[in-house]
CSV table of C-alpha atoms in Angstrom, one decimal:
chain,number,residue,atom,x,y,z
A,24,UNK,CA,20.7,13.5,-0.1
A,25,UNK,CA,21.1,16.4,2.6
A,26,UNK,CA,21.8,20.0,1.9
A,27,UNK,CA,22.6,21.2,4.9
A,28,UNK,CA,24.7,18.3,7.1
A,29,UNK,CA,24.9,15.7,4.2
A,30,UNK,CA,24.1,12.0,4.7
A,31,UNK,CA,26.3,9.9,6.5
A,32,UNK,CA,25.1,6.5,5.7
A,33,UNK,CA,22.4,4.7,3.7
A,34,UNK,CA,20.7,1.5,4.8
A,35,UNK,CA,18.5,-0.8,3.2
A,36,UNK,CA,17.1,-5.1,3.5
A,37,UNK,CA,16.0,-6.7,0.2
A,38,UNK,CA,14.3,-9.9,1.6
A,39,UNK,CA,16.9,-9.4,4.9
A,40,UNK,CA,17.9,-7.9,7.1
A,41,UNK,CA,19.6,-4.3,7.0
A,42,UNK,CA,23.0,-3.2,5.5
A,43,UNK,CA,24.7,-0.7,4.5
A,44,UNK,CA,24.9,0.0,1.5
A,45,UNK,CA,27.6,0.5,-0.8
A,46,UNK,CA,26.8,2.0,-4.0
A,47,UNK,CA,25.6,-0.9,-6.1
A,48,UNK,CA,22.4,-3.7,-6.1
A,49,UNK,CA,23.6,-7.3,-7.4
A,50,UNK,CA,20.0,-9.3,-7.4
A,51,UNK,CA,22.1,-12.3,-9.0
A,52,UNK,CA,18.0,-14.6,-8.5
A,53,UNK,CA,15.0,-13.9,-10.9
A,54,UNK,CA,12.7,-13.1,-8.3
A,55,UNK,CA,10.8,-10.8,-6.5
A,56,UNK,CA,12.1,-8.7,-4.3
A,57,UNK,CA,11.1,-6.5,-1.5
A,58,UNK,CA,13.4,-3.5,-0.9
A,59,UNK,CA,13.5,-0.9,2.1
A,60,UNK,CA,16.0,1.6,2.6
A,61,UNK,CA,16.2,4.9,4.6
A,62,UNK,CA,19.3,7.0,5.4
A,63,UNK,CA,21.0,8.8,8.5
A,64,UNK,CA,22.5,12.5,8.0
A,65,UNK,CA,26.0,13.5,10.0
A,66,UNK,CA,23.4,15.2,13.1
A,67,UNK,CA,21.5,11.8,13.2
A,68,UNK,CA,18.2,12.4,11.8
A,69,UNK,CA,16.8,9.4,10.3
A,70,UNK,CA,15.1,9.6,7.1
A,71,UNK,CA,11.3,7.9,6.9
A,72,UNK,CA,11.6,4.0,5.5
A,73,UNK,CA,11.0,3.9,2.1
A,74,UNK,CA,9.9,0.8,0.4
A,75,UNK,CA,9.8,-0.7,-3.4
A,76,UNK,CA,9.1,-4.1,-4.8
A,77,UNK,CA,10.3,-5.3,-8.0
A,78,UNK,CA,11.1,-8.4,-9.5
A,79,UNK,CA,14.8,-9.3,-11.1
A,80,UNK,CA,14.4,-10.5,-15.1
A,81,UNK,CA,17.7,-12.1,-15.7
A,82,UNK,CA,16.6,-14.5,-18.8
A,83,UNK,CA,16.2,-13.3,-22.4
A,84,UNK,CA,13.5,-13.7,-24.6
A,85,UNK,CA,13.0,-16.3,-27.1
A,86,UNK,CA,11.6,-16.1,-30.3
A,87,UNK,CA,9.3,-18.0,-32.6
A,88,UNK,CA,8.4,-18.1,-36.0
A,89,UNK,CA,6.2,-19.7,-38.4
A,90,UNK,CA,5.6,-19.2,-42.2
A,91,UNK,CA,3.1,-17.6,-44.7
A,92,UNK,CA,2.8,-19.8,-47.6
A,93,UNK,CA,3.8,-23.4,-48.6
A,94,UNK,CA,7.0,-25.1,-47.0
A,95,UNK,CA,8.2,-28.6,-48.4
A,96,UNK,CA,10.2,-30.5,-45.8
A,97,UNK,CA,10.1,-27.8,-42.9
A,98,UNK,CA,12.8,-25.7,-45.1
A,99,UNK,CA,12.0,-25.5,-48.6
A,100,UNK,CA,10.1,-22.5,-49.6
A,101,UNK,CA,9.3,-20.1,-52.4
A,102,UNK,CA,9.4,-16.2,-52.9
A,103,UNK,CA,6.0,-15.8,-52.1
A,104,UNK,CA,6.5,-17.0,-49.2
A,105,UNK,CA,6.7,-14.8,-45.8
A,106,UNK,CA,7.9,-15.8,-42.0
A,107,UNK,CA,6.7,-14.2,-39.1
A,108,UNK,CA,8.5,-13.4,-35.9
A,109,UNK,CA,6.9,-13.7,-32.6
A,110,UNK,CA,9.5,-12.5,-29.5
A,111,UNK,CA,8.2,-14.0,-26.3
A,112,UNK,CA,9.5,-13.1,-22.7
A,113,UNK,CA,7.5,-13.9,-19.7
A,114,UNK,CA,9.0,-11.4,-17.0
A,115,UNK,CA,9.2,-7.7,-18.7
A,116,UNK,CA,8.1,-8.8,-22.2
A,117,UNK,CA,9.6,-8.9,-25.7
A,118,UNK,CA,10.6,-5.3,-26.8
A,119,UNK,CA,12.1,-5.7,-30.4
A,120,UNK,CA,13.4,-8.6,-32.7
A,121,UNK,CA,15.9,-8.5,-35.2
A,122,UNK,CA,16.1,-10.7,-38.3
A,123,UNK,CA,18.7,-10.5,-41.2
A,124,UNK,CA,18.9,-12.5,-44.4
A,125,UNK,CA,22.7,-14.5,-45.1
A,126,UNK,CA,25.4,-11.6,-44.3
A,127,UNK,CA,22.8,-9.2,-45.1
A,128,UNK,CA,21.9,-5.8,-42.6
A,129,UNK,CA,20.6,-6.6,-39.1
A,130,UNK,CA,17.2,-4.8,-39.1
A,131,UNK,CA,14.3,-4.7,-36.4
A,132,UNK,CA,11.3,-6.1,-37.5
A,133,UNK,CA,8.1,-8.7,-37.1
A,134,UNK,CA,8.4,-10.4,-40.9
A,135,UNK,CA,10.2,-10.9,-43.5
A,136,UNK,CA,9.7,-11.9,-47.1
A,137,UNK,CA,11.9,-13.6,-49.7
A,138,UNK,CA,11.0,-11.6,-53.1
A,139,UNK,CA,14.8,-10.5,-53.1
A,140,UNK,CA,16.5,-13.5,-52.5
A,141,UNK,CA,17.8,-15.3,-55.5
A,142,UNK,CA,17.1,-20.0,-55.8
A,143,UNK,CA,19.6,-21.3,-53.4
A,144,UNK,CA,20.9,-21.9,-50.4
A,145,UNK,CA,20.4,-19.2,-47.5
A,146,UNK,CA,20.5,-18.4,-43.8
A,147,UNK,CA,17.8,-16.5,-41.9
A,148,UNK,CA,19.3,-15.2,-38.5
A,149,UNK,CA,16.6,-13.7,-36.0
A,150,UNK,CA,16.9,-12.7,-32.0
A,151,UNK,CA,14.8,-10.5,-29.3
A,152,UNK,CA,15.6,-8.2,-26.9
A,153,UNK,CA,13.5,-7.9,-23.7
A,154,UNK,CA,12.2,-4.2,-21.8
A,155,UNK,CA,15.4,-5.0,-19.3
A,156,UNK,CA,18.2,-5.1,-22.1
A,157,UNK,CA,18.6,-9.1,-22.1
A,158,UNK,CA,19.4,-10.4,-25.6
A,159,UNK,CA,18.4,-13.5,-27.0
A,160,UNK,CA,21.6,-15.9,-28.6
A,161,UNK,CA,21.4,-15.4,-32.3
A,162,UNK,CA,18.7,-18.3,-33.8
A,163,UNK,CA,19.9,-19.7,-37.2
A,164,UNK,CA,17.7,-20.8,-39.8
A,165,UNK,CA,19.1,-22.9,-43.1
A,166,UNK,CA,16.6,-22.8,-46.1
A,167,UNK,CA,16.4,-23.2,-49.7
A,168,UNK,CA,14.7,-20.9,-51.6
A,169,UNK,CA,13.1,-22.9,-54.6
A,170,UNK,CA,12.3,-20.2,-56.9
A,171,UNK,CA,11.8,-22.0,-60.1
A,172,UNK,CA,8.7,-23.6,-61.5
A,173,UNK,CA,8.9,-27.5,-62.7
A,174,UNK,CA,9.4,-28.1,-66.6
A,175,UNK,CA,6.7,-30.0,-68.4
A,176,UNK,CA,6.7,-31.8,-71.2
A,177,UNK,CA,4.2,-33.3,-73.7
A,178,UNK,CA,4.4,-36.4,-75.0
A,179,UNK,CA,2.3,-38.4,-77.9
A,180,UNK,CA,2.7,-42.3,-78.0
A,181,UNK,CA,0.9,-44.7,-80.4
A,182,UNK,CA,-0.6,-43.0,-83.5
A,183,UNK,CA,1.3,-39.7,-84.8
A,184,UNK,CA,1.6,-38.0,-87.9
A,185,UNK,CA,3.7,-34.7,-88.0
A,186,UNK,CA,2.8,-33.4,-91.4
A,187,UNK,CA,5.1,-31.1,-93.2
A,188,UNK,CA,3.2,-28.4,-91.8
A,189,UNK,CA,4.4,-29.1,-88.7
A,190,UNK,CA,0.8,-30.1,-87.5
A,191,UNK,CA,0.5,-33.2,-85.3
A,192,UNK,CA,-2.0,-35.6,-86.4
A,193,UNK,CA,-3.3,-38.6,-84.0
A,194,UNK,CA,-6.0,-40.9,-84.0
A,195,UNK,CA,-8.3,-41.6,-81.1
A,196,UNK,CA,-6.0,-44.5,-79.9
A,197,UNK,CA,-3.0,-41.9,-79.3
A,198,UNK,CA,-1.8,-41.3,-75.9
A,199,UNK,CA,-1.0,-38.0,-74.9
A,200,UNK,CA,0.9,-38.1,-71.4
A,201,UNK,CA,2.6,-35.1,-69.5
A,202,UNK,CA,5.6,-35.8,-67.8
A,203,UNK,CA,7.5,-32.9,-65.3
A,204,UNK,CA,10.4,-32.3,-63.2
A,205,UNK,CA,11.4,-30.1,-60.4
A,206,UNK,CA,15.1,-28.7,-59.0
A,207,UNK,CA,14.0,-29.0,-55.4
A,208,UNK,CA,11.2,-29.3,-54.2
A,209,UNK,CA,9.6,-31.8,-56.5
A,210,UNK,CA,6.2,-31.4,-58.8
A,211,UNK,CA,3.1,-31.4,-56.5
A,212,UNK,CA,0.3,-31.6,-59.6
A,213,UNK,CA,0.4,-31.2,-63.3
A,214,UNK,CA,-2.9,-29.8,-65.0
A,215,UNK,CA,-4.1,-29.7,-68.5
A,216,UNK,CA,-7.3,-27.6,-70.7
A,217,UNK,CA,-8.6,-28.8,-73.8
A,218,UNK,CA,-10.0,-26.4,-76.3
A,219,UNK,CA,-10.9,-23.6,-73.6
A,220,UNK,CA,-12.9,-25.7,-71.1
A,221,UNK,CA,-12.1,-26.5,-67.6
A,222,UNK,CA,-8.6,-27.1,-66.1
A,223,UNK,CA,-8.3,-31.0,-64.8
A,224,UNK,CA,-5.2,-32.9,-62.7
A,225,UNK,CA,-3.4,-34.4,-64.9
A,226,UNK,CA,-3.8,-38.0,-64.1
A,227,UNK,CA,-2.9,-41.0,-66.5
A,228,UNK,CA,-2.9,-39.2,-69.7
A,229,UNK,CA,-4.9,-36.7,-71.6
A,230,UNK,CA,-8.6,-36.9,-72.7
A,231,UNK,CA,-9.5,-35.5,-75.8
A,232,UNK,CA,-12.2,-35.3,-77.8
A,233,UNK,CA,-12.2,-38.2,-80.6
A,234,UNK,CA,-14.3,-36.3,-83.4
A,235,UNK,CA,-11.9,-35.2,-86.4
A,236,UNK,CA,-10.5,-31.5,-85.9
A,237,UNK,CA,-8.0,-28.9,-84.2
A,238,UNK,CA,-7.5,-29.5,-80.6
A,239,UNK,CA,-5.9,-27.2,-78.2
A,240,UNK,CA,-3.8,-28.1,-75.3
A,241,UNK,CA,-2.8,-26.0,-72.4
A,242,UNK,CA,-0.6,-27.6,-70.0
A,243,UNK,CA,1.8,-26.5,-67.1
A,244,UNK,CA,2.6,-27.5,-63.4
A,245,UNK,CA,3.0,-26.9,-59.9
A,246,UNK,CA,5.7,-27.7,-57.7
A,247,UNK,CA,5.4,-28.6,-53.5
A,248,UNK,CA,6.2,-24.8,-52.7
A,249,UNK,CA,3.5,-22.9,-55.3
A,250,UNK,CA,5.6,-22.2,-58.1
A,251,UNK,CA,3.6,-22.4,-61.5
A,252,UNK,CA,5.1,-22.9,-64.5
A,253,UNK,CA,3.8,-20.7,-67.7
A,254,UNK,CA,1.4,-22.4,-69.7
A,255,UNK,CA,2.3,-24.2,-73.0
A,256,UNK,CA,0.3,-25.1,-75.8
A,257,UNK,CA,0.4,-28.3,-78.0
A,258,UNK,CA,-1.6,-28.2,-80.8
A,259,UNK,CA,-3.0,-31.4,-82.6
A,260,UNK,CA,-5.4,-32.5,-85.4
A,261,UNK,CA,-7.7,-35.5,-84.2
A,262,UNK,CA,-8.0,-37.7,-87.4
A,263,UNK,CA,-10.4,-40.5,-86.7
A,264,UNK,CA,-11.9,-41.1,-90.1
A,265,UNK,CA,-10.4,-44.0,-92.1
A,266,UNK,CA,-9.3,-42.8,-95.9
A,267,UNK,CA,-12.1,-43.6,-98.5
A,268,UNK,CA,-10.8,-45.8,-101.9
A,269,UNK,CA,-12.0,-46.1,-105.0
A,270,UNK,CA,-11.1,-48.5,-107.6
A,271,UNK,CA,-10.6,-47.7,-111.3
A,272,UNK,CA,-10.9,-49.7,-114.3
A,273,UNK,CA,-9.2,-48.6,-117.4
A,274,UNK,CA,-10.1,-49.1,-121.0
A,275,UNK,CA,-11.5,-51.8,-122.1
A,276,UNK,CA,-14.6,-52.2,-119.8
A,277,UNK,CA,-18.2,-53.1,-120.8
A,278,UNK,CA,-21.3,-53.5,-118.3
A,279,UNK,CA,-24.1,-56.2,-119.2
A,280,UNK,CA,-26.8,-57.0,-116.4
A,281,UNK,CA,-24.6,-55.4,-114.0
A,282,UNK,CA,-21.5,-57.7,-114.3
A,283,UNK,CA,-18.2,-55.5,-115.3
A,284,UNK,CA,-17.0,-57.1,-118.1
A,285,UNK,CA,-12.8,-56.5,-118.7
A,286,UNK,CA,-9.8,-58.0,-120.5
A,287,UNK,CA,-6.8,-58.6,-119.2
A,288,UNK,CA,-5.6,-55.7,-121.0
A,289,UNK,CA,-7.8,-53.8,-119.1
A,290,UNK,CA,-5.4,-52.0,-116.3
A,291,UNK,CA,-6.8,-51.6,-112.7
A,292,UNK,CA,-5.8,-48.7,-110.4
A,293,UNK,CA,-6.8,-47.2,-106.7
A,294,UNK,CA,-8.0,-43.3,-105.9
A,295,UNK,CA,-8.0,-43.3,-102.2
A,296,UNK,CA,-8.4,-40.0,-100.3
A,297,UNK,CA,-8.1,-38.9,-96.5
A,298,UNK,CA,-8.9,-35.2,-95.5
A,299,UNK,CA,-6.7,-35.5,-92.4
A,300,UNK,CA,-3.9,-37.0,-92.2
A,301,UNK,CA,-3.4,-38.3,-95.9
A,302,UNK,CA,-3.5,-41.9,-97.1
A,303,UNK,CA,0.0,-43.6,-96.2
A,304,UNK,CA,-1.2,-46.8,-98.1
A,305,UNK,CA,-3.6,-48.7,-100.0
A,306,UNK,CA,-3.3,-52.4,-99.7
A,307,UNK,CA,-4.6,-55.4,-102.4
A,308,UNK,CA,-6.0,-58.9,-102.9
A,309,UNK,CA,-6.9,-60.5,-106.3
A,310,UNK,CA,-9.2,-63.5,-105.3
A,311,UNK,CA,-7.6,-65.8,-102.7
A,312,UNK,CA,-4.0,-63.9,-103.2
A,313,UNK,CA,-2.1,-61.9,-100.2
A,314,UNK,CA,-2.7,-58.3,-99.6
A,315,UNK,CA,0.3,-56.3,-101.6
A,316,UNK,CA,0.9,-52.5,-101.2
A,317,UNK,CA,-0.5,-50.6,-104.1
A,318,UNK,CA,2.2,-49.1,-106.0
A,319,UNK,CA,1.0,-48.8,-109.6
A,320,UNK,CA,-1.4,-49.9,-112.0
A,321,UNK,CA,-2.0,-53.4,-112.8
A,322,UNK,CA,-4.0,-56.4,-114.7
A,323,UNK,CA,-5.3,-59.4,-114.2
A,324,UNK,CA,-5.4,-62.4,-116.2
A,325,UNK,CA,-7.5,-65.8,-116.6
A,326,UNK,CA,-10.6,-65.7,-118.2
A,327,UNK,CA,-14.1,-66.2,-115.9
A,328,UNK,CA,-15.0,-64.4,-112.5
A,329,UNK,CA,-12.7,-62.8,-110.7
A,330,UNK,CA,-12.5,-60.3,-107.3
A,331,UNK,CA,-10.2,-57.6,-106.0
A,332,UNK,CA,-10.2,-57.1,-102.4
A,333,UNK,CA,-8.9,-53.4,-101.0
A,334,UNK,CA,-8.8,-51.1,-98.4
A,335,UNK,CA,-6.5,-47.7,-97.2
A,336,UNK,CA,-4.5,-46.9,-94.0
A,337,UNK,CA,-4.0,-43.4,-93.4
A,338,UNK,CA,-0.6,-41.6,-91.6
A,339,UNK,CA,-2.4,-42.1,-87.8
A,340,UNK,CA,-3.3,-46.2,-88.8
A,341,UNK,CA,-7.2,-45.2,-89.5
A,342,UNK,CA,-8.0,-48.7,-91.7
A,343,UNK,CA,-10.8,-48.6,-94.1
A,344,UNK,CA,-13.2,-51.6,-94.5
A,345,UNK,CA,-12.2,-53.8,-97.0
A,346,UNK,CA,-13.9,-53.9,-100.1
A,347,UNK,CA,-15.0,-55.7,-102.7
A,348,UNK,CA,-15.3,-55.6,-106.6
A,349,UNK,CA,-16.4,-58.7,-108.5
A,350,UNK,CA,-15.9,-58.4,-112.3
A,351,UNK,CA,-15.4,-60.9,-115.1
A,352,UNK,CA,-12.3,-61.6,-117.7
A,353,UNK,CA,-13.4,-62.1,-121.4
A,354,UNK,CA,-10.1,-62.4,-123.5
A,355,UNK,CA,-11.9,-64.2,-125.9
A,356,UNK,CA,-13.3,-63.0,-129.5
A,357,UNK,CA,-15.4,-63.3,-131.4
A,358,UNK,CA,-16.5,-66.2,-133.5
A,359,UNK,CA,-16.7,-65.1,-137.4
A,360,UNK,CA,-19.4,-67.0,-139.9
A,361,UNK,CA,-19.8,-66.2,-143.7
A,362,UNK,CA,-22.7,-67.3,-146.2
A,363,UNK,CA,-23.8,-66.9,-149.6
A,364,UNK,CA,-27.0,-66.0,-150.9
A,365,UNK,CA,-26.9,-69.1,-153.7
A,366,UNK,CA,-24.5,-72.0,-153.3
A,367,UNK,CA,-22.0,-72.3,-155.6
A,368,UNK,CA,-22.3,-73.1,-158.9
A,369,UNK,CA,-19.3,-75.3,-159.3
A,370,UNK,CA,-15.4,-75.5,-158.2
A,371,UNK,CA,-12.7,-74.1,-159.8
A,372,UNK,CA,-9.1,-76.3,-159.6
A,373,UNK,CA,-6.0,-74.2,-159.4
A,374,UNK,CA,-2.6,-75.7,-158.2
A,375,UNK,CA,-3.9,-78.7,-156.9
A,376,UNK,CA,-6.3,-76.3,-154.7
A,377,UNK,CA,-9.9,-76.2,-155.1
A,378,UNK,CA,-12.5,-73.3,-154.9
A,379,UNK,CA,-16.3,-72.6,-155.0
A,380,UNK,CA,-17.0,-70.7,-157.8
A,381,UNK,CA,-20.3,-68.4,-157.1
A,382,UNK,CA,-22.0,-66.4,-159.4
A,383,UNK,CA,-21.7,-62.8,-160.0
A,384,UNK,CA,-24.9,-61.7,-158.7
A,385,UNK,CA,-24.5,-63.7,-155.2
A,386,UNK,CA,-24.2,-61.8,-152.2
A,387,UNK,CA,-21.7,-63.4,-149.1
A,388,UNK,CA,-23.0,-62.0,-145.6
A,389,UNK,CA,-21.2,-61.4,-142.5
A,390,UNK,CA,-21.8,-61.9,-139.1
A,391,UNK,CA,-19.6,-62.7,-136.0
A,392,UNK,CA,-21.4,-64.0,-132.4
A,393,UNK,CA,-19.6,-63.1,-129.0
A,394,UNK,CA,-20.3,-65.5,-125.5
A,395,UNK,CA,-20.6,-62.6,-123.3
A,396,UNK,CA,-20.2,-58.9,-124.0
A,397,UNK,CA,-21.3,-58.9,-127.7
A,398,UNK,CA,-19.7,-58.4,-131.5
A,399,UNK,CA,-18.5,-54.6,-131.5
A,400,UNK,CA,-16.9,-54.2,-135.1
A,401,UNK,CA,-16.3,-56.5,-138.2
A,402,UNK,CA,-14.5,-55.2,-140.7
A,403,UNK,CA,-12.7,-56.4,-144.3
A,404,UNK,CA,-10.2,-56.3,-146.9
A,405,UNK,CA,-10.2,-57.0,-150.5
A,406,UNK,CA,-7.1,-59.0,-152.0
A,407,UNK,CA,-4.7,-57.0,-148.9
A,408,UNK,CA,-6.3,-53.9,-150.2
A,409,UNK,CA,-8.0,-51.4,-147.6
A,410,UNK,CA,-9.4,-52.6,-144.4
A,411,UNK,CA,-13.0,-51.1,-144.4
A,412,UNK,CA,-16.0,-51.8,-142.2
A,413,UNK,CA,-19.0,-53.5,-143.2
A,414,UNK,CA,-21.9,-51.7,-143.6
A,415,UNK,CA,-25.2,-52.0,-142.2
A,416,UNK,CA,-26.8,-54.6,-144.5
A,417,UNK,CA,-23.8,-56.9,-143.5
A,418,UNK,CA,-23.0,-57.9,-146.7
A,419,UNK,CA,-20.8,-57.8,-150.0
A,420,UNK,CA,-22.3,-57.7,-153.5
A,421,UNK,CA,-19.9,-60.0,-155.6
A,422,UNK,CA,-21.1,-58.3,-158.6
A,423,UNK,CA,-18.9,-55.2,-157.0
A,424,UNK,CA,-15.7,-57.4,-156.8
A,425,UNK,CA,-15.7,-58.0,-160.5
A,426,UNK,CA,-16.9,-56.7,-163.3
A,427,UNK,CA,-14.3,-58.1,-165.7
A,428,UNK,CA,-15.6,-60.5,-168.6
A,429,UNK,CA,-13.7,-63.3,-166.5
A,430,UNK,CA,-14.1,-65.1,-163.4
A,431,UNK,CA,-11.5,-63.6,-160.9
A,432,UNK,CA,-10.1,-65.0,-157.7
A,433,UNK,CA,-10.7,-62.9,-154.5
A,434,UNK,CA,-9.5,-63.5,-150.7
A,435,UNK,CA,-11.8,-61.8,-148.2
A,436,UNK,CA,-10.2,-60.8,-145.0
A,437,UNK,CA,-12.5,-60.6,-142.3
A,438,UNK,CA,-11.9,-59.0,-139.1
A,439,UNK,CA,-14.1,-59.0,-136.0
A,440,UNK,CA,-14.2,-57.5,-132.2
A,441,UNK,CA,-16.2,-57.5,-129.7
A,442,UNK,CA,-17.0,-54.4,-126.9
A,443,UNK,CA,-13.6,-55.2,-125.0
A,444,UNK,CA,-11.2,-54.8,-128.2
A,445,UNK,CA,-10.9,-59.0,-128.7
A,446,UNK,CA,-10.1,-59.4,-132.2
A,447,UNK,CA,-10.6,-62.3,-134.4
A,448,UNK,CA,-9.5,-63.4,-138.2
A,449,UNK,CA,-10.5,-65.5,-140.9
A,450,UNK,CA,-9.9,-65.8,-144.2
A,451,UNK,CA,-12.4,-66.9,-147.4
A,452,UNK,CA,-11.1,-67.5,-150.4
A,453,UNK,CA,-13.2,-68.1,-153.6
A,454,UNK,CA,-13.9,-67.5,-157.7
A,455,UNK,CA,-16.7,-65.1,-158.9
A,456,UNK,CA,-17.7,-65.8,-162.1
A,457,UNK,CA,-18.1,-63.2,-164.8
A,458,UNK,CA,-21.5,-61.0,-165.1
């Protein structure tokens, strides 16, 4: 510039030698260069050389990134994940990147996150600009955002009882397994807590305590990218206490020295009880017979010494030991005897039929004798008149069965039965004389 004659011509060398120059630089090489330049006005004074050194940046930066959080298969990642840009130029430095999500608003910025996006498939574009202008070609990224947690389910094998209180009984040989699935990027771990105490992997299957009660199960999973599925809870009632059975005898039953004495009228049943999961079944022997499922009372017959083997199963297959109850049969009655005080005093023929004839003050006696549990009851009748029991002296005064001026023709009845309700009969059929 010249105020007065104004410049006639500018001349300057960038690594060179002089020229003139012509109103624009092209420094086509990334290099440095050295420029000089001075100018001539119209009256030829020459300006001073002036001299500058700078260096032509012609490449753009390039940018880098890397990711915050877990990243399955080098594009797979979750909403809490973030990605960091890094623009890197080596000749007048990075001055700004720009990053956009799909076909979303080109922004300037150094990270991103991925709370907004929704699961699917998505683009992440990104570029830097350098201190000289030069722009970076547009870098696409192709992800998957896998916002969704796996699904886990429980499952009980072996032993299970679902009671219609919906609760889940098992048994100590149950097999609780967890079994999960992921949309994308696949389940990394699966973890479990039993009645409040610490979480563990998931391995095999689930260990539980094996004393009888509640148990609580928490369960979820993790998939590859750190999403956590809500827990769930399984609840189940450990049952590992077999049912306990009794065995009833019904009427008639009699003990002697510790043996059970019963007839085969006697009717046998079962009282088995289970506090968990209920008894499912009782099962039954009678000596060397197959086991039979309990279903209602029943007898046994055949005189002598007999057993009844039994046990319960309950709804998760808890068995009870089996046991044993010996007791004996008597179906047999008693054996009944009759005497007289005098012996007769002659016979009396009637119909071609011949009877004793005692005298009116005898007394008959009564007695019956039983093999094994004992004579309970001995009663008589009179000519079919009223059955009555024999009193204590066990015996009949004759003199009572007439007291006609006559002899008379009576037929004792005479009943007998011993402690288990076996009855026998037998008849005595005589004259008593007149008093």
């Amino acid at each position: 510039m010249d105020w007065i004659s104004g410049v006639q011509q500018t001349y300057f060398s960038m690594n060179g030698g002089y020229q003139n120059y012509n109103g624009s630089l092209n420094p086509d090489i990334e290099k440095t260069y050295d420029f000089y330049y001075y100018s001539v006005d119209n009256v030829g004074n020459v300006e001073k050389t002036q001299y500058r050194s700078f260096v032509s940046d012609l490449t753009p930066p390039s940018t880098s990134k890397y990711f915050e959080g877990r990243v399955y298969e080098k594009n797979i990642l979750s909403s809490n994940s973030r990605v960091i840009f890094t623009g890197n130029d080596n000749m007048s430095g990075s001055k700004e990147t720009h990053a956009f999500f799909d076909e979303g608003t080109d922004r300037i910025t150094e990270n991103l996150d991925f709370k907004d996006l929704q699961d699917g498939e998505h683009t992440l574009t990104y570029y830097s600009i350098d201190n000289v202008g030069n722009e970076e070609n547009k870098n696409i990224f192709d992800f998957y955002l896998d916002n969704t947690a796996p699904k886990t389910e429980i499952m009980i094998s072996g032993d299970r009882h679902k009671a219609s209180s919906n609760v889940n009984y098992i048994s100590p040989r149950s097999n609780l397994t967890l079994k999960s699935t992921d949309n994308k990027s696949g389940v990394e771990a699966m973890y479990y807590q039993v009645n409040g105490g610490r979480v563990t992997r998931y391995g095999e299957s689930i260990i539980l305590p094996t004393i009888s009660g509640i148990d609580t199960i928490i369960y979820n999973a993790e998939d590859r990218v750190g999403n956590m599925s809500k827990d769930e809870y399984l609840f189940v009632h450990m049952d590992s206490d077999p049912p306990l059975t009794n065995i009833v005898f019904g009427a008639p039953q009699f003990y002697k020295s510790q043996v059970l004495y019963i007839s085969s009228a006697t009717k046998i049943s079962f009282d088995a009880i289970d506090d968990d999961s209920n008894v499912k079944e009782t099962f039954f022997a009678v000596d060397e017979s197959r086991n039979n499922i309990f279903e209602q009372e029943f007898s046994v017959n055949g005189e002598g010494i007999h057993y009844v083997s039994y046990f319960s199963l309950d709804n998760v297959n808890n068995e009870e030991r089996v046991k044993i109850e010996r007791f004996e049969i008597d179906n047999s009655p008693p054996t009944i005897n009759f005497s007289f005080s005098v012996q007769s005093a002659s016979e009396v023929d009637v119909d071609n039929s011949r009877f004793d004839l005692y005298p009116n003050y005898s007394v008959m006696f009564l007695s019956a004798t039983d093999r094994d549990v004992g004579t309970e009851n001995i009663y008589y009748s009179v000519d079919n008149g009223s059955v009555m029991e024999l009193d204590r002296r066990l015996s009949i005064d004759l003199a009572d069965l007439n007291r006609s001026d006559q002899k008379r023709l009576v037929t004792i009845q005479i009943i007998a039965e011993d402690k288990l309700g076996n009855r026998s009969e037998k008849e005595a059929k005589f004259y008593i004389d007149s008093p």
